[in-house]
CSV table of N, CA, C and O in Angstrom, one decimal:
chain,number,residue,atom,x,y,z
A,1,UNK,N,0.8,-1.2,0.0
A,1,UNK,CA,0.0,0.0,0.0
A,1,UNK,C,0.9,1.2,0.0
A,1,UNK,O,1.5,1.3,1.1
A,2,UNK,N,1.3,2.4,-0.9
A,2,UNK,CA,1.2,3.0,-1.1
A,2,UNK,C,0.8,4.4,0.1
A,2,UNK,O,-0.2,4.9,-0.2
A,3,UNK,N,1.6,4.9,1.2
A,3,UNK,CA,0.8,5.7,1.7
A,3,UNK,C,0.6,7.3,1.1
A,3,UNK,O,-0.3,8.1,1.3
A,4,UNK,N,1.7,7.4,0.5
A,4,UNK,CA,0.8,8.9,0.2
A,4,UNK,C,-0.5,9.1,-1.3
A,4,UNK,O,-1.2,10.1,-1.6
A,5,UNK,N,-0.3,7.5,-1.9
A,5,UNK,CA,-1.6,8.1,-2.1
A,5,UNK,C,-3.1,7.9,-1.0
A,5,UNK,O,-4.3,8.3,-1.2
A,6,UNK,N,-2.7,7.2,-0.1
A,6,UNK,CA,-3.6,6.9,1.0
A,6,UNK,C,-4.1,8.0,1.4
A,6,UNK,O,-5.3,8.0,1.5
A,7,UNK,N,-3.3,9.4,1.8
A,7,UNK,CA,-3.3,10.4,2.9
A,7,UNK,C,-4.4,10.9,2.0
A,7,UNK,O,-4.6,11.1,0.8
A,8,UNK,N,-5.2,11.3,3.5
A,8,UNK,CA,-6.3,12.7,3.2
A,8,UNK,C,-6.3,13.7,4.0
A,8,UNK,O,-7.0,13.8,5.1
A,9,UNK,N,-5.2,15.2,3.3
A,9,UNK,CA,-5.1,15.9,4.0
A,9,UNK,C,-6.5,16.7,4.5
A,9,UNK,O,-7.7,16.5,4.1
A,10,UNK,N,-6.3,17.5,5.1
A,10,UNK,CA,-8.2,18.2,5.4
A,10,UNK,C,-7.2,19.5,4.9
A,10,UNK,O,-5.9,19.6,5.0
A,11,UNK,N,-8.2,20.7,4.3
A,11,UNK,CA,-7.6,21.9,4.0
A,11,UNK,C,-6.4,22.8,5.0
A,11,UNK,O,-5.6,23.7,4.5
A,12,UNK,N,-6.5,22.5,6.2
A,12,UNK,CA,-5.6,23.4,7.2
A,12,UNK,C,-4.2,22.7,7.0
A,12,UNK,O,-3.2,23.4,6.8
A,13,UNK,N,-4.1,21.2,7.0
A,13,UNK,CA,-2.9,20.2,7.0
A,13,UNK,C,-2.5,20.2,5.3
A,13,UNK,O,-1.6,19.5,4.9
A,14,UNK,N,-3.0,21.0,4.6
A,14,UNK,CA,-2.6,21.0,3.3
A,14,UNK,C,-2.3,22.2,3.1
A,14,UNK,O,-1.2,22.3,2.6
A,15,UNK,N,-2.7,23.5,3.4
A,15,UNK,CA,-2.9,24.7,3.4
A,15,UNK,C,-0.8,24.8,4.6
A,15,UNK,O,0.2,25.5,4.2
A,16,UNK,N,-0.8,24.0,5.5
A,16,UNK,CA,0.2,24.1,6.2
A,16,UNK,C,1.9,23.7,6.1
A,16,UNK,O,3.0,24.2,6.4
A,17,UNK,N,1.2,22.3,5.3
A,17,UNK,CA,2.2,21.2,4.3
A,17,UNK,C,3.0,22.9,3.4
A,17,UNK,O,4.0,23.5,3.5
A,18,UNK,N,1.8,23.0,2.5
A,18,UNK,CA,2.8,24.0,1.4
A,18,UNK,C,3.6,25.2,2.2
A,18,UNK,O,4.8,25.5,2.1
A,19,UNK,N,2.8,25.9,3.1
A,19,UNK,CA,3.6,27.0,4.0
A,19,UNK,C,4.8,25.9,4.2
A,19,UNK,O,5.7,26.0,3.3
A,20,UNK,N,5.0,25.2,5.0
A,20,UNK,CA,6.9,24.7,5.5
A,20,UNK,C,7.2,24.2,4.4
A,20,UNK,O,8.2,23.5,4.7
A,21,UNK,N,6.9,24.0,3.4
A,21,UNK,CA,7.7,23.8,2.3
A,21,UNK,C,8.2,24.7,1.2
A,21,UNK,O,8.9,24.6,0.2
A,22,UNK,N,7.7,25.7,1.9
A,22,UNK,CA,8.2,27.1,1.3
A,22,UNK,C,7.4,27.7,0.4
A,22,UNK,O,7.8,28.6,-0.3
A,23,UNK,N,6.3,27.1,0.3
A,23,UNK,CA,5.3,27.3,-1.3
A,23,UNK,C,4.8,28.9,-0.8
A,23,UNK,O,4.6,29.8,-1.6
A,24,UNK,N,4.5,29.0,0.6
A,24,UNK,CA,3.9,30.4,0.9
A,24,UNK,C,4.8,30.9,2.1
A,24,UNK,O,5.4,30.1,2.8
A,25,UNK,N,4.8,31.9,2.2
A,25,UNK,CA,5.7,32.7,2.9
A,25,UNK,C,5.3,33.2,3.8
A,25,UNK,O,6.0,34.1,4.3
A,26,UNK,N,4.1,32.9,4.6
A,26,UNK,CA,3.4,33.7,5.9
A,26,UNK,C,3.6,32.3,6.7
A,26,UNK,O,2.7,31.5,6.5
A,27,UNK,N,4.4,31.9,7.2
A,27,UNK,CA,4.8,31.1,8.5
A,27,UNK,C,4.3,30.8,9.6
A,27,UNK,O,4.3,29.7,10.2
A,28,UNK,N,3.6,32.6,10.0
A,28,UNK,CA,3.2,32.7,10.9
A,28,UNK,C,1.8,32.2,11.5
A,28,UNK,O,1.5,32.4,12.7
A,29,UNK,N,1.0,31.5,10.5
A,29,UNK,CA,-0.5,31.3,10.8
A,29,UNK,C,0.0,29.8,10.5
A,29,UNK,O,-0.8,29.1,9.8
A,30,UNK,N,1.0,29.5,10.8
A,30,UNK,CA,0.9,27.7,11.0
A,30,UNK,C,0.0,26.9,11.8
A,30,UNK,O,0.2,26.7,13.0
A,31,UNK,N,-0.9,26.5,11.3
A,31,UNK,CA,-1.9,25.8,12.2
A,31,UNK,C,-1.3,24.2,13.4
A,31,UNK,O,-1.6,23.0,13.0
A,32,UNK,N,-0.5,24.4,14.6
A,32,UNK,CA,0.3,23.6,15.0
A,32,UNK,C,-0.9,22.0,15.4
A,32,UNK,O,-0.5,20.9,15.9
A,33,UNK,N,-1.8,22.3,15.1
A,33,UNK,CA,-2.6,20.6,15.0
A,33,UNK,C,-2.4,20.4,13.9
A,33,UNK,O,-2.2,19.3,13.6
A,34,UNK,N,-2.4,21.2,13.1
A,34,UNK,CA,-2.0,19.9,11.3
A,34,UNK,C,-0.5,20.0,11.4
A,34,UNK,O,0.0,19.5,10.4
A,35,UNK,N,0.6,20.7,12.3
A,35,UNK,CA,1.5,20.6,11.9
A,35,UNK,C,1.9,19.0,12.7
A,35,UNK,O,2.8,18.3,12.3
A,36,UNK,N,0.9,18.7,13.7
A,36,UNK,CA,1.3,17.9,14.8
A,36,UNK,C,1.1,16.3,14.0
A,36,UNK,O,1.7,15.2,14.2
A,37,UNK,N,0.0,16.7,13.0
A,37,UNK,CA,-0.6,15.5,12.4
A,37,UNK,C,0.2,15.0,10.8
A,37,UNK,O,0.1,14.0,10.1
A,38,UNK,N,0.8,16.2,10.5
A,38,UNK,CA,1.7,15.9,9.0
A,38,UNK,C,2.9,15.2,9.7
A,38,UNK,O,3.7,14.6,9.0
A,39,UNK,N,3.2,15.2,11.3
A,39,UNK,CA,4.7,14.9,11.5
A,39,UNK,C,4.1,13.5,11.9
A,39,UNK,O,4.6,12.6,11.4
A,40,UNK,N,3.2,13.2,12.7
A,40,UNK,CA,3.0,11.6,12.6
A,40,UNK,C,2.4,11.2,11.3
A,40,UNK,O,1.9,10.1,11.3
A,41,UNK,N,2.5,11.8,10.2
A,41,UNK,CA,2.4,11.0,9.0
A,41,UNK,C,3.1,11.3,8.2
A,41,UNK,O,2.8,11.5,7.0
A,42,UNK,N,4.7,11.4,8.7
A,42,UNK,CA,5.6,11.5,8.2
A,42,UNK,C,5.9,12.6,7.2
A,42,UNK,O,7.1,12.8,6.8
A,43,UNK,N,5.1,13.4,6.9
A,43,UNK,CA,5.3,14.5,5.7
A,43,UNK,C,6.1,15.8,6.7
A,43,UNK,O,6.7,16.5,5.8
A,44,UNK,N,6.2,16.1,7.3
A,44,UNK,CA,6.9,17.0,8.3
A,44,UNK,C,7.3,16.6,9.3
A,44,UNK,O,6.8,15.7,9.9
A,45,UNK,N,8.9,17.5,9.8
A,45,UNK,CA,9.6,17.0,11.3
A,45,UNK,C,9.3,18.7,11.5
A,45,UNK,O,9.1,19.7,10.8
A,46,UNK,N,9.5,18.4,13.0
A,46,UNK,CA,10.2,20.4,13.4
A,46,UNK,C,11.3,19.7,14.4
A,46,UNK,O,11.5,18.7,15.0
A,47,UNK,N,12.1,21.0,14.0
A,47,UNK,CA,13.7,21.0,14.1
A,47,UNK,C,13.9,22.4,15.1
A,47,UNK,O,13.1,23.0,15.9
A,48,UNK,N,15.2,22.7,14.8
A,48,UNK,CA,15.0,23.6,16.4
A,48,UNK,C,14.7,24.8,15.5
A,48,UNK,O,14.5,25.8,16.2
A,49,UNK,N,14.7,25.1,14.2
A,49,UNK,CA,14.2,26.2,13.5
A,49,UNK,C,12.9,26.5,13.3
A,49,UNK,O,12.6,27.5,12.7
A,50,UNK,N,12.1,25.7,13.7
A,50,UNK,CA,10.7,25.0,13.1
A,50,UNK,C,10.2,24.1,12.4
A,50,UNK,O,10.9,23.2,12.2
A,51,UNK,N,8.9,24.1,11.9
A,51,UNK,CA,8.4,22.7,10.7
A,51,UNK,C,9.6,22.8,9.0
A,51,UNK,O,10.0,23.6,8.1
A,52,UNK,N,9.6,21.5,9.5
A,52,UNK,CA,10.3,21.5,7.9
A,52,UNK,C,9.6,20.3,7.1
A,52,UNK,O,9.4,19.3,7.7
A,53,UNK,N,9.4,20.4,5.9
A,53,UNK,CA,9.1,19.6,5.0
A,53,UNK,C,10.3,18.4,4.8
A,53,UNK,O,11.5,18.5,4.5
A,54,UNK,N,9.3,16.8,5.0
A,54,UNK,CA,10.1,15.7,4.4
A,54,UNK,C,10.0,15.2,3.5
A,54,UNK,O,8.8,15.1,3.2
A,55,UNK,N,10.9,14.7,2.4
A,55,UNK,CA,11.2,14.1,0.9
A,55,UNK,C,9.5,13.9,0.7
A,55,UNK,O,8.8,14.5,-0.1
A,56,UNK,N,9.2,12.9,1.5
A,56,UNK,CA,7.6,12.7,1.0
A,56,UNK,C,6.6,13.8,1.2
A,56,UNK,O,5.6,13.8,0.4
A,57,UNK,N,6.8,14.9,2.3
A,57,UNK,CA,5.9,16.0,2.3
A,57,UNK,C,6.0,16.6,0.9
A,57,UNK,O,5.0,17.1,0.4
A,58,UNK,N,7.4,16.5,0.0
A,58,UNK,CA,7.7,17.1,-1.2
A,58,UNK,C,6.9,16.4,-2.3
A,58,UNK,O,6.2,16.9,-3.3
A,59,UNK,N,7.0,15.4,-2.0
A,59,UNK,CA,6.1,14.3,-3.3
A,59,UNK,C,4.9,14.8,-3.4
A,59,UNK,O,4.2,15.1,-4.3
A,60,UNK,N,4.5,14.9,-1.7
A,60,UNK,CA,3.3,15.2,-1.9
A,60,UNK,C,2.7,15.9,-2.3
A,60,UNK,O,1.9,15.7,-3.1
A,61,UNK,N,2.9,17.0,-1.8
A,61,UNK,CA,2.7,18.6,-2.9
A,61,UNK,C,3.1,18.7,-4.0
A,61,UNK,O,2.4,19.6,-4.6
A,62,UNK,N,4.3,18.1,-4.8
A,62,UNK,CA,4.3,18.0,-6.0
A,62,UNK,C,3.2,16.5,-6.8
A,62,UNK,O,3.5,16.2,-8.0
A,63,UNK,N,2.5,16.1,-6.5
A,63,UNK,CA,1.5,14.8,-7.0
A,63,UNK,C,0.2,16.0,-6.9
A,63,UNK,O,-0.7,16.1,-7.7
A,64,UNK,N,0.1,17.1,-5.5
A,64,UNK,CA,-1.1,17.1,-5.0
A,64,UNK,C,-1.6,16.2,-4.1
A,64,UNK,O,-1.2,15.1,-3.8
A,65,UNK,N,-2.9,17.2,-3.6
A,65,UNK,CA,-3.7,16.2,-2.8
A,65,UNK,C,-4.9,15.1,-3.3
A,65,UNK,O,-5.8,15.5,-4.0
A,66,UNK,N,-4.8,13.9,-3.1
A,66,UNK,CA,-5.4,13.7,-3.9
A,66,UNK,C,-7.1,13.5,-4.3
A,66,UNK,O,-7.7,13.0,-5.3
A,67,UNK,N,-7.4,14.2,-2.6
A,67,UNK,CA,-8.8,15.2,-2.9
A,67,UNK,C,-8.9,16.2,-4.1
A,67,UNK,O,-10.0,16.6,-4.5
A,68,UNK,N,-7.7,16.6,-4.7
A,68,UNK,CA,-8.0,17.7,-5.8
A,68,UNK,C,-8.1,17.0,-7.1
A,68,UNK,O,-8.8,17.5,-8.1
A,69,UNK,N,-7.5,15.8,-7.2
A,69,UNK,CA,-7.4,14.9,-8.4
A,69,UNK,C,-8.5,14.9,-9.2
A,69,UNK,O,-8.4,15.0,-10.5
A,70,UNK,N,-9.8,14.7,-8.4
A,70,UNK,CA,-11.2,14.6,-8.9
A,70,UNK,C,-12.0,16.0,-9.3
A,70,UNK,O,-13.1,16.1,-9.8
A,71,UNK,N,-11.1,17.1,-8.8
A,71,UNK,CA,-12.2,18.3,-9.4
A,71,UNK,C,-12.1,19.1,-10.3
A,71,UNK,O,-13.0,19.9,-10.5
């Protein structure tokens, strides 16, 4: 199985994903429950600088979510 095409982010945990991956630049309205929930599903760690995006957080935003696939 395949987990990231499994993942279903909800808008805040996707909206959050691209902020620490640098796609947006306001940092500051990081929502720390989806940051808490991208790091137990492996798409993000925080480090002593803050959330940072992992190789698979990268895939994932480059594939998309794949709630958007269908619309």
């Amino acid at each position: 199985m395949d987990m990231e095409n499994e993942l279903r982010l909800s808008p805040s945990e996707w909206e959050t994903l691209k902020a620490i991956g640098g796609w947006s630049r306001d940092r500051r309205l990081l929502d720390n429950n989806a940051v808490r929930n991208l790091v137990a599903s492996e798409l993000a760690v925080v480090t002593d600088s803050g959330p940072a995006i992992t190789a698979m957080g990268r895939r994932v935003v480059v594939r998309g979510s794949p709630q958007l696939w269908n619309s």
